[in-house]
Amino acid sequence: MTENNTEKKNRAVLVGLSSRALAPEENADEASMEELSALLETAGGECVGVVTQSKDSPDPRTFIGEGKVAEVKELAHAMDADMVIFDNGLSPSQQRVLSEDLGVSVLDRSALILDIFAQRARTREGRLQVELAQYKYLLPRLMGMWTHLERQEGAIGTRGPGETQLESDRRHIHRKISKLEAELKEVRRVRATQRERRIKNEVPVVAIVGYTNAGKSTLLNKLTGADIPANNRLFDTLDTTTRTLEISDTCTVLLSDTVGFIRKLPHHLVEAFKATLEELSFADLLLHVIDASNPEWREQAEVVEKLIAELGAEQTPRIDVFNKCDKCPAEILPHGADIVSISAKTGQGLDELLKKIG
């Protein structure tokens, strides 16, 4: 990395709200704020301050309340931050108001995840999926980009070029969305053809799923000798990789790595990545990789379970693979017929895993 890049790191203050009025998974807590900080780092920014707030219900205008906004503004100014990132989802109008009040750019968790995906997508399909999700996120937020309209009082006189511009932008984005959806439909069609061919050849498919950074790519590399970059960072793999794996002389399977899951994964992204993720519902077996060394592994596993169900793959046979078991005492890990403890890094437990897959 050149010196230039390091200087330009975005400095962000992170803000989270917990409230009884929000759905439990929408609330910000210590773990989700830590994860937000890791996401920011992945996106190439740095966290210069954290502000949390508890309220009975979110403020409809500023989400966290006027007093808290003033506190965040002061901190952002003191720390020379150029953005504020919320762990919760913000409505387009809240995002607009906060941006004006704080005088810096305001993102929510979804926007940050979309940004990481945009940086990471390598294949044409990956790029299409991210672009589609970004446009869907942008559409309701367009109005904020035309704030000059709001300075004109009353309805008369507001039907000038600004309004026309907003409308034409809207139409442009709708057109882009339709085009991207059509292209992704074609991708899914090609995928379905490949899938039929595999079924004809009777090659079983094993899909690796799991929370982001649980070690899925490392496992695929170890088992198949694939050379996917496996780094210790969130969302390192976006594009599905499929490799052949010889289980025994008589049994060969296709092993597929999928994008990692995370709590509060933006709905547009799950929608856009359906083409990649539908591999799960067609797989013959799922390997749910769980990072056993993470104290939050139960919560993370639950997030993955929910998304597996949302994608219609809850009926697929599954093996729970507790990875990084070299970093934690064996007695704390569950045992059972469809559970195996491994270390993808050292190779411990992989023979047993292959037996179970077989």
GROMACS .gro file of C-alpha atoms in nm:
model
  358
    1MET     CA    1   0.000   0.000   0.000
    2THR     CA    2   0.138   0.340  -0.090
    3GLU     CA    3   0.174   0.619   0.161
    4ASN     CA    4  -0.096   0.812  -0.024
    5ASN     CA    5  -0.360   0.550   0.047
    6THR     CA    6  -0.285   0.526   0.414
    7GLU     CA    7  -0.334   0.899   0.459
    8LYS     CA    8  -0.674   0.888   0.298
    9LYS     CA    9  -0.839   0.645   0.540
   10ASN     CA   10  -1.191   0.754   0.626
   11ARG     CA   11  -1.220   0.837   0.995
   12ALA     CA   12  -1.557   0.737   1.132
   13VAL     CA   13  -1.755   0.765   1.454
   14LEU     CA   14  -1.974   0.458   1.507
   15VAL     CA   15  -2.321   0.497   1.657
   16GLY     CA   16  -2.560   0.231   1.780
   17LEU     CA   17  -2.908   0.241   1.933
   18SER     CA   18  -3.078  -0.023   2.141
   19SER     CA   19  -3.448   0.015   2.198
   20ARG     CA   20  -3.742  -0.197   2.310
   21ALA     CA   21  -3.931  -0.075   2.003
   22LEU     CA   22  -3.679  -0.234   1.763
   23ALA     CA   23  -3.677  -0.602   1.669
   24PRO     CA   24  -3.414  -0.784   1.882
   25GLU     CA   25  -3.184  -0.844   1.585
   26GLU     CA   26  -3.202  -0.474   1.490
   27ASN     CA   27  -3.062  -0.355   1.823
   28ALA     CA   28  -2.701  -0.251   1.862
   29ASP     CA   29  -2.502  -0.423   2.138
   30GLU     CA   30  -2.137  -0.459   2.223
   31ALA     CA   31  -2.085  -0.752   1.986
   32SER     CA   32  -2.259  -0.588   1.689
   33MET     CA   33  -2.065  -0.263   1.746
   34GLU     CA   34  -1.737  -0.458   1.748
   35GLU     CA   35  -1.845  -0.624   1.426
   36LEU     CA   36  -1.931  -0.283   1.277
   37SER     CA   37  -1.580  -0.167   1.364
   38ALA     CA   38  -1.435  -0.477   1.190
   39LEU     CA   39  -1.655  -0.404   0.885
   40LEU     CA   40  -1.525  -0.046   0.878
   41GLU     CA   41  -1.168  -0.175   0.889
   42THR     CA   42  -1.248  -0.419   0.606
   43ALA     CA   43  -1.383  -0.127   0.401
   44GLY     CA   44  -1.054   0.056   0.458
   45GLY     CA   45  -1.164   0.305   0.723
   46GLU     CA   46  -1.077   0.349   1.089
   47CYS     CA   47  -1.296   0.391   1.394
   48VAL     CA   48  -1.217   0.703   1.596
   49GLY     CA   49  -1.504   0.688   1.845
   50VAL     CA   50  -1.810   0.489   1.951
   51VAL     CA   51  -2.138   0.630   2.081
   52THR     CA   52  -2.423   0.411   2.203
   53GLN     CA   53  -2.770   0.515   2.304
   54SER     CA   54  -3.063   0.343   2.478
   55LYS     CA   55  -3.408   0.484   2.412
   56ASP     CA   56  -3.762   0.352   2.455
   57SER     CA   57  -3.823   0.414   2.088
   58PRO     CA   58  -3.615   0.562   1.805
   59ASP     CA   59  -3.663   0.934   1.738
   60PRO     CA   60  -3.859   0.954   1.411
   61ARG     CA   61  -3.651   1.252   1.291
   62THR     CA   62  -3.295   1.190   1.412
   63PHE     CA   63  -3.321   0.826   1.525
   64ILE     CA   64  -3.105   0.884   1.837
   65GLY     CA   65  -3.254   1.214   1.963
   66GLU     CA   66  -3.133   1.575   1.939
   67GLY     CA   67  -2.910   1.560   2.251
   68LYS     CA   68  -2.725   1.253   2.128
   69VAL     CA   69  -2.684   1.406   1.781
   70ALA     CA   70  -2.511   1.706   1.944
   71GLU     CA   71  -2.281   1.468   2.136
   72VAL     CA   72  -2.194   1.275   1.818
   73LYS     CA   73  -2.131   1.602   1.631
   74GLU     CA   74  -1.893   1.722   1.901
   75LEU     CA   75  -1.705   1.391   1.903
   76ALA     CA   76  -1.683   1.380   1.523
   77HIS     CA   77  -1.547   1.733   1.519
   78ALA     CA   78  -1.297   1.665   1.800
   79MET     CA   79  -1.173   1.345   1.634
   80ASP     CA   80  -1.162   1.501   1.287
   81ALA     CA   81  -1.402   1.232   1.158
   82ASP     CA   82  -1.537   1.264   0.805
   83MET     CA   83  -1.823   1.019   0.847
   84VAL     CA   84  -2.065   0.873   1.100
   85ILE     CA   85  -2.181   0.513   1.061
   86PHE     CA   86  -2.488   0.371   1.233
   87ASP     CA   87  -2.511   0.007   1.332
   88ASN     CA   88  -2.888   0.021   1.278
   89GLY     CA   89  -3.080   0.073   0.956
   90LEU     CA   90  -3.179   0.437   0.894
   91SER     CA   91  -3.472   0.559   0.687
   92PRO     CA   92  -3.382   0.781   0.389
   93SER     CA   93  -3.520   1.089   0.568
   94GLN     CA   94  -3.329   1.013   0.891
   95GLN     CA   95  -3.011   0.969   0.690
   96ARG     CA   96  -3.071   1.306   0.521
   97VAL     CA   97  -3.149   1.492   0.847
   98LEU     CA   98  -2.850   1.340   1.028
   99SER     CA   99  -2.617   1.427   0.744
  100GLU     CA  100  -2.733   1.790   0.754
  101ASP     CA  101  -2.719   1.812   1.136
  102LEU     CA  102  -2.379   1.646   1.170
  103GLY     CA  103  -2.218   1.812   0.871
  104VAL     CA  104  -2.048   1.487   0.763
  105SER     CA  105  -2.157   1.193   0.550
  106VAL     CA  106  -2.383   0.945   0.730
  107LEU     CA  107  -2.408   0.575   0.642
  108ASP     CA  108  -2.590   0.285   0.801
  109ARG     CA  109  -2.465  -0.072   0.834
  110SER     CA  110  -2.629  -0.177   0.507
  111ALA     CA  111  -2.448   0.093   0.310
  112LEU     CA  112  -2.116  -0.010   0.464
  113ILE     CA  113  -2.169  -0.378   0.377
  114LEU     CA  114  -2.269  -0.280   0.023
  115ASP     CA  115  -1.949  -0.080  -0.008
  116ILE     CA  116  -1.738  -0.381   0.099
  117PHE     CA  117  -1.921  -0.605  -0.147
  118ALA     CA  118  -1.861  -0.350  -0.424
  119GLN     CA  119  -1.487  -0.356  -0.346
  120ARG     CA  120  -1.474  -0.736  -0.332
  121ALA     CA  121  -1.685  -0.854  -0.625
  122ARG     CA  122  -1.453  -1.004  -0.885
  123THR     CA  123  -1.667  -1.196  -1.132
  124ARG     CA  124  -1.923  -1.044  -1.366
  125GLU     CA  125  -2.199  -1.215  -1.170
  126GLY     CA  126  -2.071  -1.082  -0.839
  127ARG     CA  127  -2.055  -0.730  -0.980
  128LEU     CA  128  -2.407  -0.753  -1.123
  129GLN     CA  129  -2.543  -0.869  -0.789
  130VAL     CA  130  -2.374  -0.591  -0.594
  131GLU     CA  131  -2.478  -0.325  -0.844
  132LEU     CA  132  -2.840  -0.438  -0.827
  133ALA     CA  133  -2.838  -0.425  -0.446
  134GLN     CA  134  -2.681  -0.077  -0.454
  135TYR     CA  135  -2.942   0.064  -0.691
  136LYS     CA  136  -3.224  -0.079  -0.481
  137TYR     CA  137  -3.069   0.081  -0.174
  138LEU     CA  138  -3.023   0.411  -0.356
  139LEU     CA  139  -3.370   0.446  -0.506
  140PRO     CA  140  -3.560   0.560  -0.194
  141ARG     CA  141  -3.266   0.785  -0.100
  142LEU     CA  142  -3.262   0.986  -0.423
  143MET     CA  143  -3.473   1.265  -0.278
  144GLY     CA  144  -3.194   1.353  -0.034
  145MET     CA  145  -2.965   1.423  -0.324
  146TRP     CA  146  -3.203   1.695  -0.441
  147THR     CA  147  -3.230   1.892  -0.118
  148HIS     CA  148  -3.223   2.222  -0.310
  149LEU     CA  149  -3.590   2.157  -0.396
  150GLU     CA  150  -3.686   2.182  -0.032
  151ARG     CA  151  -3.565   2.538  -0.001
  152GLN     CA  152  -3.837   2.652  -0.238
  153GLU     CA  153  -4.156   2.720  -0.045
  154GLY     CA  154  -4.492   2.582  -0.152
  155ALA     CA  155  -4.590   2.376  -0.452
  156ILE     CA  156  -4.577   2.657  -0.710
  157GLY     CA  157  -4.236   2.697  -0.862
  158THR     CA  158  -4.106   2.362  -0.736
  159ARG     CA  159  -4.191   2.199  -1.067
  160GLY     CA  160  -3.871   2.332  -1.219
  161PRO     CA  161  -3.569   2.148  -1.361
  162GLY     CA  162  -3.489   1.995  -1.023
  163GLU     CA  163  -3.809   1.796  -1.014
  164THR     CA  164  -3.760   1.682  -1.373
  165GLN     CA  165  -3.403   1.580  -1.290
  166LEU     CA  166  -3.521   1.376  -0.990
  167GLU     CA  167  -3.783   1.204  -1.204
  168SER     CA  168  -3.536   1.130  -1.482
  169ASP     CA  169  -3.287   0.993  -1.225
  170ARG     CA  170  -3.560   0.774  -1.086
  171ARG     CA  171  -3.650   0.644  -1.429
  172HIS     CA  172  -3.283   0.587  -1.508
  173ILE     CA  173  -3.237   0.380  -1.192
  174HIS     CA  174  -3.556   0.181  -1.258
  175ARG     CA  175  -3.421   0.104  -1.606
  176LYS     CA  176  -3.085  -0.002  -1.463
  177ILE     CA  177  -3.258  -0.227  -1.208
  178SER     CA  178  -3.468  -0.395  -1.482
  179LYS     CA  179  -3.159  -0.447  -1.698
  180LEU     CA  180  -2.956  -0.595  -1.410
  181GLU     CA  181  -3.244  -0.822  -1.309
  182ALA     CA  182  -3.267  -0.948  -1.668
  183GLU     CA  183  -2.891  -1.015  -1.679
  184LEU     CA  184  -2.903  -1.199  -1.347
  185LYS     CA  185  -3.197  -1.405  -1.472
  186GLU     CA  186  -2.973  -1.516  -1.758
  187VAL     CA  187  -2.696  -1.602  -1.508
  188ARG     CA  188  -2.943  -1.815  -1.313
  189ARG     CA  189  -3.054  -1.987  -1.634
  190VAL     CA  190  -2.693  -2.078  -1.721
  191ARG     CA  191  -2.643  -2.198  -1.364
  192ALA     CA  192  -2.955  -2.413  -1.385
  193THR     CA  193  -2.823  -2.573  -1.708
  194GLN     CA  194  -2.490  -2.650  -1.539
  195ARG     CA  195  -2.680  -2.792  -1.246
  196GLU     CA  196  -2.886  -3.022  -1.468
  197ARG     CA  197  -2.566  -3.149  -1.628
  198ARG     CA  198  -2.425  -3.227  -1.284
  199ILE     CA  199  -2.741  -3.410  -1.183
  200LYS     CA  200  -2.725  -3.611  -1.507
  201ASN     CA  201  -2.366  -3.703  -1.428
  202GLU     CA  202  -2.484  -3.781  -1.074
  203VAL     CA  203  -2.211  -3.578  -0.908
  204PRO     CA  204  -2.329  -3.486  -0.556
  205VAL     CA  205  -2.283  -3.124  -0.450
  206VAL     CA  206  -2.160  -3.024  -0.105
  207ALA     CA  207  -2.202  -2.654  -0.020
  208ILE     CA  208  -1.997  -2.483   0.250
  209VAL     CA  209  -2.193  -2.221   0.444
  210GLY     CA  210  -2.114  -2.021   0.754
  211TYR     CA  211  -2.069  -1.685   0.918
  212THR     CA  212  -1.820  -1.454   0.752
  213ASN     CA  213  -1.461  -1.528   0.858
  214ALA     CA  214  -1.544  -1.874   1.001
  215GLY     CA  215  -1.278  -2.037   0.781
  216LYS     CA  216  -1.478  -2.160   0.480
  217SER     CA  217  -1.215  -2.074   0.217
  218THR     CA  218  -0.936  -2.222   0.430
  219LEU     CA  219  -1.135  -2.546   0.453
  220LEU     CA  220  -1.200  -2.558   0.078
  221ASN     CA  221  -0.830  -2.493   0.011
  222LYS     CA  222  -0.723  -2.764   0.256
  223LEU     CA  223  -0.959  -3.028   0.119
  224THR     CA  224  -0.919  -2.961  -0.253
  225GLY     CA  225  -0.584  -2.785  -0.287
  226ALA     CA  226  -0.767  -2.484  -0.431
  227ASP     CA  227  -0.577  -2.161  -0.395
  228ILE     CA  228  -0.845  -1.913  -0.292
  229PRO     CA  229  -0.697  -1.627  -0.092
  230ALA     CA  230  -0.799  -1.698   0.268
  231ASN     CA  231  -0.748  -1.388   0.480
  232ASN     CA  232  -0.854  -1.308   0.830
  233ARG     CA  233  -1.111  -1.049   0.731
  234LEU     CA  234  -1.484  -1.022   0.679
  235PHE     CA  235  -1.636  -1.106   0.340
  236ASP     CA  236  -1.315  -1.218   0.181
  237THR     CA  237  -1.496  -1.446  -0.063
  238LEU     CA  238  -1.797  -1.318  -0.256
  239ASP     CA  239  -1.779  -1.524  -0.568
  240THR     CA  240  -1.873  -1.889  -0.546
  241THR     CA  241  -1.584  -2.128  -0.607
  242THR     CA  242  -1.653  -2.491  -0.692
  243ARG     CA  243  -1.387  -2.762  -0.683
  244THR     CA  244  -1.387  -3.139  -0.724
  245LEU     CA  245  -1.316  -3.340  -0.411
  246GLU     CA  246  -1.227  -3.712  -0.412
  247ILE     CA  247  -1.377  -3.864  -0.099
  248SER     CA  248  -1.276  -4.221  -0.187
  249ASP     CA  249  -1.205  -4.433  -0.495
  250THR     CA  250  -1.575  -4.464  -0.561
  251CYS     CA  251  -1.700  -4.125  -0.445
  252THR     CA  252  -1.633  -3.781  -0.595
  253VAL     CA  253  -1.825  -3.468  -0.498
  254LEU     CA  254  -1.830  -3.103  -0.601
  255LEU     CA  255  -1.746  -2.874  -0.312
  256SER     CA  256  -1.884  -2.516  -0.332
  257ASP     CA  257  -1.780  -2.223  -0.118
  258THR     CA  258  -2.047  -1.952  -0.066
  259VAL     CA  259  -2.047  -1.591   0.052
  260GLY     CA  260  -2.027  -1.554   0.430
  261PHE     CA  261  -2.331  -1.446   0.629
  262ILE     CA  262  -2.344  -1.173   0.890
  263ARG     CA  263  -2.611  -1.040   1.122
  264LYS     CA  264  -2.823  -0.758   0.978
  265LEU     CA  265  -2.725  -0.857   0.624
  266PRO     CA  266  -2.908  -0.603   0.403
  267HIS     CA  267  -3.221  -0.754   0.253
  268HIS     CA  268  -3.133  -0.619  -0.095
  269LEU     CA  269  -2.809  -0.817  -0.078
  270VAL     CA  270  -2.977  -1.144   0.014
  271GLU     CA  271  -3.216  -1.080  -0.276
  272ALA     CA  272  -2.937  -0.990  -0.518
  273PHE     CA  273  -2.722  -1.285  -0.415
  274LYS     CA  274  -3.010  -1.533  -0.460
  275ALA     CA  275  -2.841  -1.657  -0.777
  276THR     CA  276  -2.527  -1.751  -0.584
  277LEU     CA  277  -2.706  -1.860  -0.271
  278GLU     CA  278  -2.965  -2.077  -0.443
  279GLU     CA  279  -2.680  -2.326  -0.484
  280LEU     CA  280  -2.756  -2.404  -0.120
  281SER     CA  281  -3.110  -2.520  -0.189
  282PHE     CA  282  -2.984  -2.752  -0.466
  283ALA     CA  283  -2.691  -2.895  -0.269
  284ASP     CA  284  -2.706  -3.257  -0.151
  285LEU     CA  285  -2.527  -3.172   0.170
  286LEU     CA  286  -2.441  -2.855   0.361
  287LEU     CA  287  -2.127  -2.811   0.568
  288HIS     CA  288  -2.208  -2.540   0.822
  289VAL     CA  289  -1.866  -2.409   0.927
  290ILE     CA  290  -1.869  -2.253   1.274
  291ASP     CA  291  -1.577  -2.062   1.426
  292ALA     CA  292  -1.549  -2.250   1.757
  293SER     CA  293  -1.292  -2.002   1.889
  294ASN     CA  294  -1.539  -1.713   1.872
  295PRO     CA  295  -1.725  -1.659   2.202
  296GLU     CA  296  -2.027  -1.546   1.995
  297TRP     CA  297  -2.042  -1.867   1.789
  298ARG     CA  298  -2.394  -1.961   1.906
  299GLU     CA  299  -2.539  -1.628   1.792
  300GLN     CA  300  -2.347  -1.650   1.465
  301ALA     CA  301  -2.470  -2.004   1.399
  302GLU     CA  302  -2.826  -1.884   1.460
  303VAL     CA  303  -2.788  -1.608   1.197
  304VAL     CA  304  -2.673  -1.870   0.945
  305GLU     CA  305  -2.962  -2.106   1.038
  306LYS     CA  306  -3.212  -1.826   0.974
  307LEU     CA  307  -3.065  -1.746   0.633
  308ILE     CA  308  -3.053  -2.115   0.538
  309ALA     CA  309  -3.424  -2.132   0.620
  310GLU     CA  310  -3.494  -1.811   0.427
  311LEU     CA  311  -3.328  -1.963   0.121
  312GLY     CA  312  -3.541  -2.275   0.152
  313ALA     CA  313  -3.256  -2.512   0.234
  314GLU     CA  314  -3.349  -2.611   0.590
  315GLN     CA  315  -3.443  -2.964   0.475
  316THR     CA  316  -3.099  -3.031   0.323
  317PRO     CA  317  -2.887  -3.279   0.523
  318ARG     CA  318  -2.619  -3.095   0.715
  319ILE     CA  319  -2.294  -3.148   0.905
  320ASP     CA  320  -2.197  -2.887   1.164
  321VAL     CA  321  -1.823  -2.833   1.130
  322PHE     CA  322  -1.665  -2.668   1.434
  323ASN     CA  323  -1.352  -2.507   1.293
  324LYS     CA  324  -1.048  -2.357   1.474
  325CYS     CA  325  -1.086  -2.625   1.744
  326ASP     CA  326  -0.710  -2.602   1.801
  327LYS     CA  327  -0.785  -2.267   1.968
  328CYS     CA  328  -1.040  -2.386   2.223
  329PRO     CA  329  -1.086  -2.666   2.480
  330ALA     CA  330  -1.256  -2.976   2.333
  331GLU     CA  331  -1.500  -3.014   2.623
  332ILE     CA  332  -1.688  -2.694   2.539
  333LEU     CA  333  -1.782  -2.815   2.190
  334PRO     CA  334  -2.102  -3.010   2.118
  335HIS     CA  335  -2.077  -3.372   2.003
  336GLY     CA  336  -2.313  -3.574   1.790
  337ALA     CA  337  -2.360  -3.785   1.478
  338ASP     CA  338  -2.365  -3.485   1.241
  339ILE     CA  339  -2.104  -3.278   1.424
  340VAL     CA  340  -1.731  -3.277   1.368
  341SER     CA  341  -1.452  -3.065   1.518
  342ILE     CA  342  -1.166  -2.969   1.290
  343SER     CA  343  -0.886  -2.723   1.239
  344ALA     CA  344  -0.876  -2.628   0.870
  345LYS     CA  345  -0.539  -2.467   0.936
  346THR     CA  346  -0.359  -2.765   1.093
  347GLY     CA  347  -0.564  -3.037   0.923
  348GLN     CA  348  -0.683  -3.187   1.253
  349GLY     CA  349  -1.015  -3.378   1.219
  350LEU     CA  350  -1.029  -3.358   0.838
  351ASP     CA  351  -1.020  -3.738   0.793
  352GLU     CA  352  -1.324  -3.770   1.014
  353LEU     CA  353  -1.498  -3.493   0.818
  354LEU     CA  354  -1.431  -3.674   0.487
  355LYS     CA  355  -1.574  -3.995   0.637
  356LYS     CA  356  -1.889  -3.813   0.742
  357ILE     CA  357  -1.926  -3.649   0.398
  358GLY     CA  358  -1.879  -3.993   0.237
   0.00000   0.00000   0.00000
